[in-house]
CSV table of C-alpha atoms and ligand atoms in Angstrom, one decimal:
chain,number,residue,atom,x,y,z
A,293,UNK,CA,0.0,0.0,0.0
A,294,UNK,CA,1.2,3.8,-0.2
A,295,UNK,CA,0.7,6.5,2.3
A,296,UNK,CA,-0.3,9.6,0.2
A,297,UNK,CA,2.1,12.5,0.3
A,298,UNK,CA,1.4,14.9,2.8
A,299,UNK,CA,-2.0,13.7,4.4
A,300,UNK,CA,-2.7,10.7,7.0
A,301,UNK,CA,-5.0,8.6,4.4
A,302,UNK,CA,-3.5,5.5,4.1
A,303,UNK,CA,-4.8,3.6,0.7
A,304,UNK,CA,-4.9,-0.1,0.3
A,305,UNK,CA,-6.6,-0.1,-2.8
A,306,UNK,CA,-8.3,1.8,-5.6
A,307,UNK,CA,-11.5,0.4,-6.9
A,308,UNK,CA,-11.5,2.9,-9.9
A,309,UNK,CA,-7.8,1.3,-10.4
A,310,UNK,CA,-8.9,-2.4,-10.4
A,311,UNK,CA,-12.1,-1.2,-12.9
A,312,UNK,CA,-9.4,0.2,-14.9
A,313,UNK,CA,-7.1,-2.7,-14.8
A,314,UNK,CA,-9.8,-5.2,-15.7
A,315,UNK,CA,-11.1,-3.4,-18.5
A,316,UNK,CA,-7.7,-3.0,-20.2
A,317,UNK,CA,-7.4,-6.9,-20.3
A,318,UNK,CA,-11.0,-7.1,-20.9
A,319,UNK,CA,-10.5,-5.3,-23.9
A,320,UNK,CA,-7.4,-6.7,-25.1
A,321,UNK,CA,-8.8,-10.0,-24.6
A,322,UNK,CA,-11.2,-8.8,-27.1
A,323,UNK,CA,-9.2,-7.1,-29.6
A,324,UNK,CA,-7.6,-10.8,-29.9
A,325,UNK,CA,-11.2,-12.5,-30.6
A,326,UNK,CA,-12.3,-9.8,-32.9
A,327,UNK,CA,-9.4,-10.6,-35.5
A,328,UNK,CA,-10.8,-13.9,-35.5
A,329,UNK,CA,-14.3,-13.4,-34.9
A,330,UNK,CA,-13.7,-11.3,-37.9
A,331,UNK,CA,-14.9,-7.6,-36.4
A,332,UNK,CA,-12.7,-5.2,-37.9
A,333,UNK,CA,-13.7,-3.6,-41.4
A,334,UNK,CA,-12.3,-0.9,-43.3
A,335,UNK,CA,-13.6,2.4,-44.2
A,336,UNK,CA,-12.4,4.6,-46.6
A,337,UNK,CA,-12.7,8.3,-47.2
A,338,UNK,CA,-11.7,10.0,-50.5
A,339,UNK,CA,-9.5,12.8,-51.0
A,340,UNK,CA,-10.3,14.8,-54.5
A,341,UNK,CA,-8.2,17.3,-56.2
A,342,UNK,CA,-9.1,21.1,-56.4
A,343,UNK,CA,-11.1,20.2,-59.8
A,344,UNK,CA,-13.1,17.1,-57.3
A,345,UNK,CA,-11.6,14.3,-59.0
A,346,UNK,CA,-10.9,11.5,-56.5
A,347,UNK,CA,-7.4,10.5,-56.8
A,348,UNK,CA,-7.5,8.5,-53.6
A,349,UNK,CA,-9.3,6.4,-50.4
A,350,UNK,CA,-7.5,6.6,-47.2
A,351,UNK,CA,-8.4,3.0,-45.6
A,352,UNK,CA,-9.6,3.6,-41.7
A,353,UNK,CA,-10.5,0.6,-40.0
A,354,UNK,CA,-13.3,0.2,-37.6
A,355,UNK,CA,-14.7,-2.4,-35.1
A,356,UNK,CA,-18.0,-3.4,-34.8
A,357,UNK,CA,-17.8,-5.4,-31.5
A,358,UNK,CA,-21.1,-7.6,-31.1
A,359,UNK,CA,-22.0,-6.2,-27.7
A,360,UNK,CA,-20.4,-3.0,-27.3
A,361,UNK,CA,-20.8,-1.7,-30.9
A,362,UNK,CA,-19.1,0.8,-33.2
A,363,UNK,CA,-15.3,1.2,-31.6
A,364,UNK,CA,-13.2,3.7,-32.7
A,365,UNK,CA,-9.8,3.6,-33.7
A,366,UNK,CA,-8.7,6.0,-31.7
A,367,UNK,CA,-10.0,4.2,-28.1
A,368,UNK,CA,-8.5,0.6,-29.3
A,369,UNK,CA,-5.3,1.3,-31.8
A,370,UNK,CA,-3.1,3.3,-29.0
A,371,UNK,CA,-3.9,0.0,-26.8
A,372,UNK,CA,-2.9,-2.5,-29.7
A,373,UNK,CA,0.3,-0.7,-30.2
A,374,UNK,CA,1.2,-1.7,-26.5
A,375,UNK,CA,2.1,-5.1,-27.9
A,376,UNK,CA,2.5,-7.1,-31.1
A,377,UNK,CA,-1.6,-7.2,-31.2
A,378,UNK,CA,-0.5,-4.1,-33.8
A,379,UNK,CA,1.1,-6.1,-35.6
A,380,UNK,CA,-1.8,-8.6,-36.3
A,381,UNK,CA,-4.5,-5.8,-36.7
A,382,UNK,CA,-1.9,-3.9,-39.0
A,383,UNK,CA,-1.2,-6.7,-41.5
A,384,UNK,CA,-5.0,-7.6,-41.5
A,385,UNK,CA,-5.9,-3.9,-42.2
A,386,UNK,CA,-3.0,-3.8,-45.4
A,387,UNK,CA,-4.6,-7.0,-46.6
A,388,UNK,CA,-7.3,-6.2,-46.9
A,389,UNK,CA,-6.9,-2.8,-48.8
A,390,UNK,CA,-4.6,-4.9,-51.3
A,391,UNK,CA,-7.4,-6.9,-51.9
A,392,UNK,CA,-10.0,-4.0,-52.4
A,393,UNK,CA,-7.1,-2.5,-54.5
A,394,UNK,CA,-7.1,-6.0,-57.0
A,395,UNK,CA,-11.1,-5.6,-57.0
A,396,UNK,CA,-11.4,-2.1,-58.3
A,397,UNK,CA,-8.5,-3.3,-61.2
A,398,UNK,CA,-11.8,-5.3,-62.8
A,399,UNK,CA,-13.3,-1.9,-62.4
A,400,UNK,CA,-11.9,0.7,-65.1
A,401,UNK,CA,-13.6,3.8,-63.4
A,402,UNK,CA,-12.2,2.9,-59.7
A,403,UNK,CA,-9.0,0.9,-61.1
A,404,UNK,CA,-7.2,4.4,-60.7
A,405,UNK,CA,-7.8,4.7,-56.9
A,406,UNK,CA,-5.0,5.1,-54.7
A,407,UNK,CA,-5.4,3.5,-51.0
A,408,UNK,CA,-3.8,4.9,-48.4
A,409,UNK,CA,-3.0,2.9,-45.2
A,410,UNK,CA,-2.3,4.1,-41.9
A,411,UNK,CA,0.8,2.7,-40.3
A,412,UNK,CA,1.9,2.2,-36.4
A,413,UNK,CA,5.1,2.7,-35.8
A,414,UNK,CA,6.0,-0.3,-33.9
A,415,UNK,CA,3.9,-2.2,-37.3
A,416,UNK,CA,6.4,-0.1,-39.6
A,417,UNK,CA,10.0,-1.3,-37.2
A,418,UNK,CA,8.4,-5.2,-37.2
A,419,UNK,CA,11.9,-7.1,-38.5
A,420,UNK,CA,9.9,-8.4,-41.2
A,421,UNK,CA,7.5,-5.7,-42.5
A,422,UNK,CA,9.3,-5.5,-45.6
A,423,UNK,CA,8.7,-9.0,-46.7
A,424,UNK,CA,5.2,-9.2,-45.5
A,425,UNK,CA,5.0,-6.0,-47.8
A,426,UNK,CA,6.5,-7.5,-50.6
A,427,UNK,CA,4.2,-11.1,-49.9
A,428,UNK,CA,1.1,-9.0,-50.2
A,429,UNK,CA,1.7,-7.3,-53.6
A,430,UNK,CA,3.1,-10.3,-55.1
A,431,UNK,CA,-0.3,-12.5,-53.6
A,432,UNK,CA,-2.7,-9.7,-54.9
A,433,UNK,CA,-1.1,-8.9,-58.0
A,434,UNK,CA,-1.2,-4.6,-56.5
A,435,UNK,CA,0.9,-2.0,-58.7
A,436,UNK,CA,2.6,-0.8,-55.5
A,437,UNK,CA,2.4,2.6,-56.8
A,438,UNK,CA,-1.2,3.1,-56.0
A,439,UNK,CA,-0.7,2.4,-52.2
A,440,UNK,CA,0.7,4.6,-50.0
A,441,UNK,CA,1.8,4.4,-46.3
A,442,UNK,CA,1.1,6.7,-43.7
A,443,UNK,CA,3.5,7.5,-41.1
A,444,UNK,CA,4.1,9.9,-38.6
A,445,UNK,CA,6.6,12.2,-36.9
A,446,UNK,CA,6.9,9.8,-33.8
A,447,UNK,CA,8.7,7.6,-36.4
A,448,UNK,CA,12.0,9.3,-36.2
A,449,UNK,CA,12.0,9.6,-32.3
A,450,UNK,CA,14.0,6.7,-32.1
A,451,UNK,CA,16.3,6.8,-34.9
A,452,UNK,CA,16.4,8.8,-38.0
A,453,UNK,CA,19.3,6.6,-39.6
A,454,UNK,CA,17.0,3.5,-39.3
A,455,UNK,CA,13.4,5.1,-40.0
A,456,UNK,CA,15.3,6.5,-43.6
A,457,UNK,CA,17.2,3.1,-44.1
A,458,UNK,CA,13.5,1.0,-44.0
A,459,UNK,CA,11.7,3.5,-45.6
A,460,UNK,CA,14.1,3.2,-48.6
A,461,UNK,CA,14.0,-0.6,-48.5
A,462,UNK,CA,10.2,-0.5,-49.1
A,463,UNK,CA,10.4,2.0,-51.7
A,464,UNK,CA,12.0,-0.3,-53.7
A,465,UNK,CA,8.8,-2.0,-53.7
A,466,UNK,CA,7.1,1.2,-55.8
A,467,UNK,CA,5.5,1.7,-52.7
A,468,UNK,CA,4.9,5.6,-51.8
A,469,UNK,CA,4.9,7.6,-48.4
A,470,UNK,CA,2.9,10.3,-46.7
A,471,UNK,CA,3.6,12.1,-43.1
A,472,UNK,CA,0.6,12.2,-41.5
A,473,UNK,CA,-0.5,15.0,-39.1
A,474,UNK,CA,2.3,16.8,-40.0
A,475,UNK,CA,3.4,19.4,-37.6
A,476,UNK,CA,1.6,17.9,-34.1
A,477,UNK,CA,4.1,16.1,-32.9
A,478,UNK,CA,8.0,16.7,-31.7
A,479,UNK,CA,9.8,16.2,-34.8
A,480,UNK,CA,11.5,19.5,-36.2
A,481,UNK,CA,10.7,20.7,-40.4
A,482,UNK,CA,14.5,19.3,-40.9
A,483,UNK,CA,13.8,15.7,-40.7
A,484,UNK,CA,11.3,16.4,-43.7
A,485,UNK,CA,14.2,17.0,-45.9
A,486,UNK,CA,16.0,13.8,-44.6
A,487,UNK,CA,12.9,11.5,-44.6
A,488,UNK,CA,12.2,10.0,-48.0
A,489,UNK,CA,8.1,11.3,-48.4
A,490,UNK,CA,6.3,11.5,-51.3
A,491,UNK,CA,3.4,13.1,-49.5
A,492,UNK,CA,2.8,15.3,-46.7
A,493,UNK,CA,-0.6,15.9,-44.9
A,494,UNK,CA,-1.7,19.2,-43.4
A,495,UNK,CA,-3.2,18.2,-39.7
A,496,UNK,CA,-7.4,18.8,-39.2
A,497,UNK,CA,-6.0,20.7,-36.3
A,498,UNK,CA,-4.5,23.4,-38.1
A,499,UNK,CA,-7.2,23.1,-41.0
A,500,UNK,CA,-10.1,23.8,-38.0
A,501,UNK,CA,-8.5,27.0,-36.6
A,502,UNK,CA,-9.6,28.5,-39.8
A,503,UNK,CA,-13.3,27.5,-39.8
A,504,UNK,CA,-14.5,30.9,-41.3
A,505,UNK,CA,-11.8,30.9,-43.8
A,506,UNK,CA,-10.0,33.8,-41.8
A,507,UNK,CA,-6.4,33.3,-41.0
A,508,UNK,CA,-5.6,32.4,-37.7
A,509,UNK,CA,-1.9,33.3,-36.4
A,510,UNK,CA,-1.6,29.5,-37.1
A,511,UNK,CA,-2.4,29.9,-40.4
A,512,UNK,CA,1.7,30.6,-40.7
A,513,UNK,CA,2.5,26.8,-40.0
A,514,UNK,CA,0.3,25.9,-42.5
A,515,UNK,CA,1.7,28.5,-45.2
A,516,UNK,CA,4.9,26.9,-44.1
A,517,UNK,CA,4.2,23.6,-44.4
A,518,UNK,CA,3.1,23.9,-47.8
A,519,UNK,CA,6.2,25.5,-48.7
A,520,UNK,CA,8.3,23.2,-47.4
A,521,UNK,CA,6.5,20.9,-49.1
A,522,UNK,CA,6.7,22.3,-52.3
A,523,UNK,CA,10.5,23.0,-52.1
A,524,UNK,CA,10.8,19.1,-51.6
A,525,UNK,CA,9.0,17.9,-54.5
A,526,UNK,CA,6.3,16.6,-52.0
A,527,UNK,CA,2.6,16.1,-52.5
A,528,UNK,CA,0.1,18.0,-50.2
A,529,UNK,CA,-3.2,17.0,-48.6
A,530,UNK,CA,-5.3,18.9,-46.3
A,531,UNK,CA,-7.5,16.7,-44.0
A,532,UNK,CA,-10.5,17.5,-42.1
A,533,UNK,CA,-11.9,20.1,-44.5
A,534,UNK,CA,-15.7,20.6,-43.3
A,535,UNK,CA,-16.4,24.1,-44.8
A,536,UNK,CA,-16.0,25.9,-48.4
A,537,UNK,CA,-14.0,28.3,-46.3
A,538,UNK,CA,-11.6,25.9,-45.8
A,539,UNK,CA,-11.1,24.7,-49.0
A,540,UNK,CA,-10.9,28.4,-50.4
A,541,UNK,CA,-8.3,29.3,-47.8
A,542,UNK,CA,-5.7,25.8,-48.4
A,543,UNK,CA,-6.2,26.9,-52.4
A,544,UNK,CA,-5.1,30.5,-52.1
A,545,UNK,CA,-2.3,29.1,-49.8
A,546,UNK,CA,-1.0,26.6,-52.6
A,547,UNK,CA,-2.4,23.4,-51.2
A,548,UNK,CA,-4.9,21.5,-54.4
A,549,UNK,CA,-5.9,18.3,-52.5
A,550,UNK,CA,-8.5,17.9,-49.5
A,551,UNK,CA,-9.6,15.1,-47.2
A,552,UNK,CA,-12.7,15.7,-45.1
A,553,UNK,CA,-16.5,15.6,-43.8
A,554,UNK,CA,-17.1,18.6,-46.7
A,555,UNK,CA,-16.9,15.9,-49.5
A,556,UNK,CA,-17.4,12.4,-47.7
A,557,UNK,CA,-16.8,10.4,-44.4
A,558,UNK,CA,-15.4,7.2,-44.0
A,559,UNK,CA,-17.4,4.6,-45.4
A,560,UNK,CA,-18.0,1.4,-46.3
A,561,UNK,CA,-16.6,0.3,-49.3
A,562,UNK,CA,-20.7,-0.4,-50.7
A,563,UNK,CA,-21.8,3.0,-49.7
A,564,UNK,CA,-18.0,4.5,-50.6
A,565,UNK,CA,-18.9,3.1,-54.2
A,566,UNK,CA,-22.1,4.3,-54.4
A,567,UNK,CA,-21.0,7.8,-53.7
A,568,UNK,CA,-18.5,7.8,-56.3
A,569,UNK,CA,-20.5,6.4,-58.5
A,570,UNK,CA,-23.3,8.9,-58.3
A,571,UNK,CA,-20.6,12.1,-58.7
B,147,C2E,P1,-5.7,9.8,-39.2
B,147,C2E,O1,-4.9,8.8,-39.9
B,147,C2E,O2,-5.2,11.2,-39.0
B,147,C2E,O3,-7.1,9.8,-39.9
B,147,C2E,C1,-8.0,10.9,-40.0
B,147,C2E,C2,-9.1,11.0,-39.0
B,147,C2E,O4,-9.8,12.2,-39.2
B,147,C2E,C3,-10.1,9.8,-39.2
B,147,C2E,O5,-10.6,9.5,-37.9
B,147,C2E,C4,-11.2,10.5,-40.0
B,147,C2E,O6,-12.5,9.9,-39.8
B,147,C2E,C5,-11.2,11.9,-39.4
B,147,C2E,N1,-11.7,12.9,-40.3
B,147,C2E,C6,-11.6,13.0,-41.6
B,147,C2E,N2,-12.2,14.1,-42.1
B,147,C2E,C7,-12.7,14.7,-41.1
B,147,C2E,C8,-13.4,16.0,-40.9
B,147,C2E,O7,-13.7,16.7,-41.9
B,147,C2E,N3,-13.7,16.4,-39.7
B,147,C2E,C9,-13.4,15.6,-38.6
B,147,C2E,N4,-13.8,16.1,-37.4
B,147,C2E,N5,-12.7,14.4,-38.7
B,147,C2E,C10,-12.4,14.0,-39.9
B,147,C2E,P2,-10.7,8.0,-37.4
B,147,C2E,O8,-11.2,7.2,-38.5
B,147,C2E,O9,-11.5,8.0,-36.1
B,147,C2E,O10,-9.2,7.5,-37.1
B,147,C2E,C11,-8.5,8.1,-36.1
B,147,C2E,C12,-7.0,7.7,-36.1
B,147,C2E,O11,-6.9,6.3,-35.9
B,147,C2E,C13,-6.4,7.9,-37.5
B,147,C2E,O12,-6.0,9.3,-37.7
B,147,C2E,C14,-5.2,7.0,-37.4
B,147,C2E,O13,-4.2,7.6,-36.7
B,147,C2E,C15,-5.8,5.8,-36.6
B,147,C2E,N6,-6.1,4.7,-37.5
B,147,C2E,C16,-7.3,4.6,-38.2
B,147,C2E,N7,-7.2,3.4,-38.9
B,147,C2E,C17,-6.0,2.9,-38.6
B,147,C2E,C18,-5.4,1.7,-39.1
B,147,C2E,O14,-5.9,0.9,-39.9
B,147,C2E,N8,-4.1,1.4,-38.6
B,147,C2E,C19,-3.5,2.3,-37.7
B,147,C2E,N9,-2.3,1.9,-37.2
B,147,C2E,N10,-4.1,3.4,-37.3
B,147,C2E,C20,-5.3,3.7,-37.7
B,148,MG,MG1,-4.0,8.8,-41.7
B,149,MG,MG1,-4.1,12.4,-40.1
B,150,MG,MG1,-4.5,11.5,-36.5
């Protein structure tokens, strides 16, 4: 037990600590069975060009747990990249959008599409990754090019020599990169020049400061994201666009390609079709 610093109260035990305790293995538990039980399904949200074509999907997967319903990524994937659980979900999730990327090849008006697939760090360091990567395209016959991996800043935290050396390794698979949620973590605008991306994503955070399509002192990370960008021969997308506003403002700073609740959310890949189809 621990005696609390600077009162009397002596505390044997937490109740709220044992809730806590038993849900996290109550959920990891079921994160395990869902992969088999087969409860995780992909989404996928477009991302159109200033003109609205749609150039590309970014795959965002979802579980639909029997009991407790629609889970979101963002509650279970920070638990999953505790352990190798990550590892399982992650080479499910790229699996499947290799597969969805062979389907729409029968397609001619989707066999374009690019899929973008978010990837956990500790997925992206696995000693294997880039076989499994180079199993997958060879098993689903996908032209590498049209899938991209999303990574983010906490990838160079450990080492920057290693992060460049694998990401060089798997783009020699044709495979492309983007940094997600660019300039929200620790990382510093120089590693962009060191970091082999073909793509860079302008964070919803800095995208919602501007809701009315004024600029916001923030507004200057954003102009100099995009010019970074540009200087490195790097593609830009801005995500979380909800109003014209926004879209105005990322054109009249130099950024062409949006993500976001304006156009579409995440869907299923039925209702995703359906959408594009009726444009
Ligand atoms: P992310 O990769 O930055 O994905 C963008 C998130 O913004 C998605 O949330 C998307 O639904 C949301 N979003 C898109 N447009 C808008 C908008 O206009 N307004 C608002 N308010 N939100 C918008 P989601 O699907 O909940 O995913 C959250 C995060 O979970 C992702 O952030 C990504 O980091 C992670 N994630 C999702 N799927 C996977 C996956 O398959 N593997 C891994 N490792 N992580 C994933
Ligand atoms: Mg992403
Ligand atoms: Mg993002
Ligand atoms: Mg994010």
């Amino acid at each position: 037990y621990a005696k609390q610093a600077g009162g009397s109260e002596v505390r044997f035990f937490d109740p709220q600590m044992l809730a806590e305790v038993e849900q996290r293995f109550e959920l990891e538990q079921a994160i395990s069975r869902a992969l088999v039980a087969d409860e995780f399904m992909l989404f996928y949200q477009p991302q159109l060009t200033e003109a609205g074509q749609v150039i590309a999907v970014e795959a965002l997967i979802r579980w639909r747990h029997p009991q407790w319903g629609m889970i979101s990524p963002a509650y279970f994937i920070p638990l999953a990249e505790e352990s190798s659980q990550i590892e399982a979900i992650g080479h499910w999730v790229l699996q499947q959008a290799c597969l969805q990327l062979q389907r729409w090849q029968q397609q001619p008006r989707l066999a374009d599409l690019c899929i973008s697939v978010n990837i956990s760090v500790r997925q992206f360091y696995q000693p294997d990754f880039v076989r499994l990567m180079s199993d997958l395209l060879a098993r689903y016959q996908v032209d590498p090019a049209q899938l991209t991996l999303e990574l983010t800043e906490s990838l160079v935290l450990t080492d920057l020599d290693d992060a460049v050396h694998r990401m060089q390794q798997l783009k020699a698979l044709g495979l492309r990169f983007a940094m997600d949620d660019f300039g929200t973590g620790y990382s510093s605008l120089s590693y962009l020049s060191r970091l082999p991306f073909d793509e860079v994503k302008i964070d919803q955070h800095f995208v919602r400061q501007s809701e009315d399509g004024e600029k916001t002192r923030d507004w200057a990370i954003v102009e100099a994201i995009i010019g970074i960008a540009n200087t490195f021969g790097m593609a830009l997308v801005a995500e979380g666009v909800e109003t014209e506003a926004q879209r105005q403002l990322l054109l009249a700073s130099g950024c062409y390609c949006f993500q976001g609740y304006l156009f579409a959310k995440p869907q299923a890949v039925a209702d995703f079709e359906s959408w594009f189809s009726q444009r």
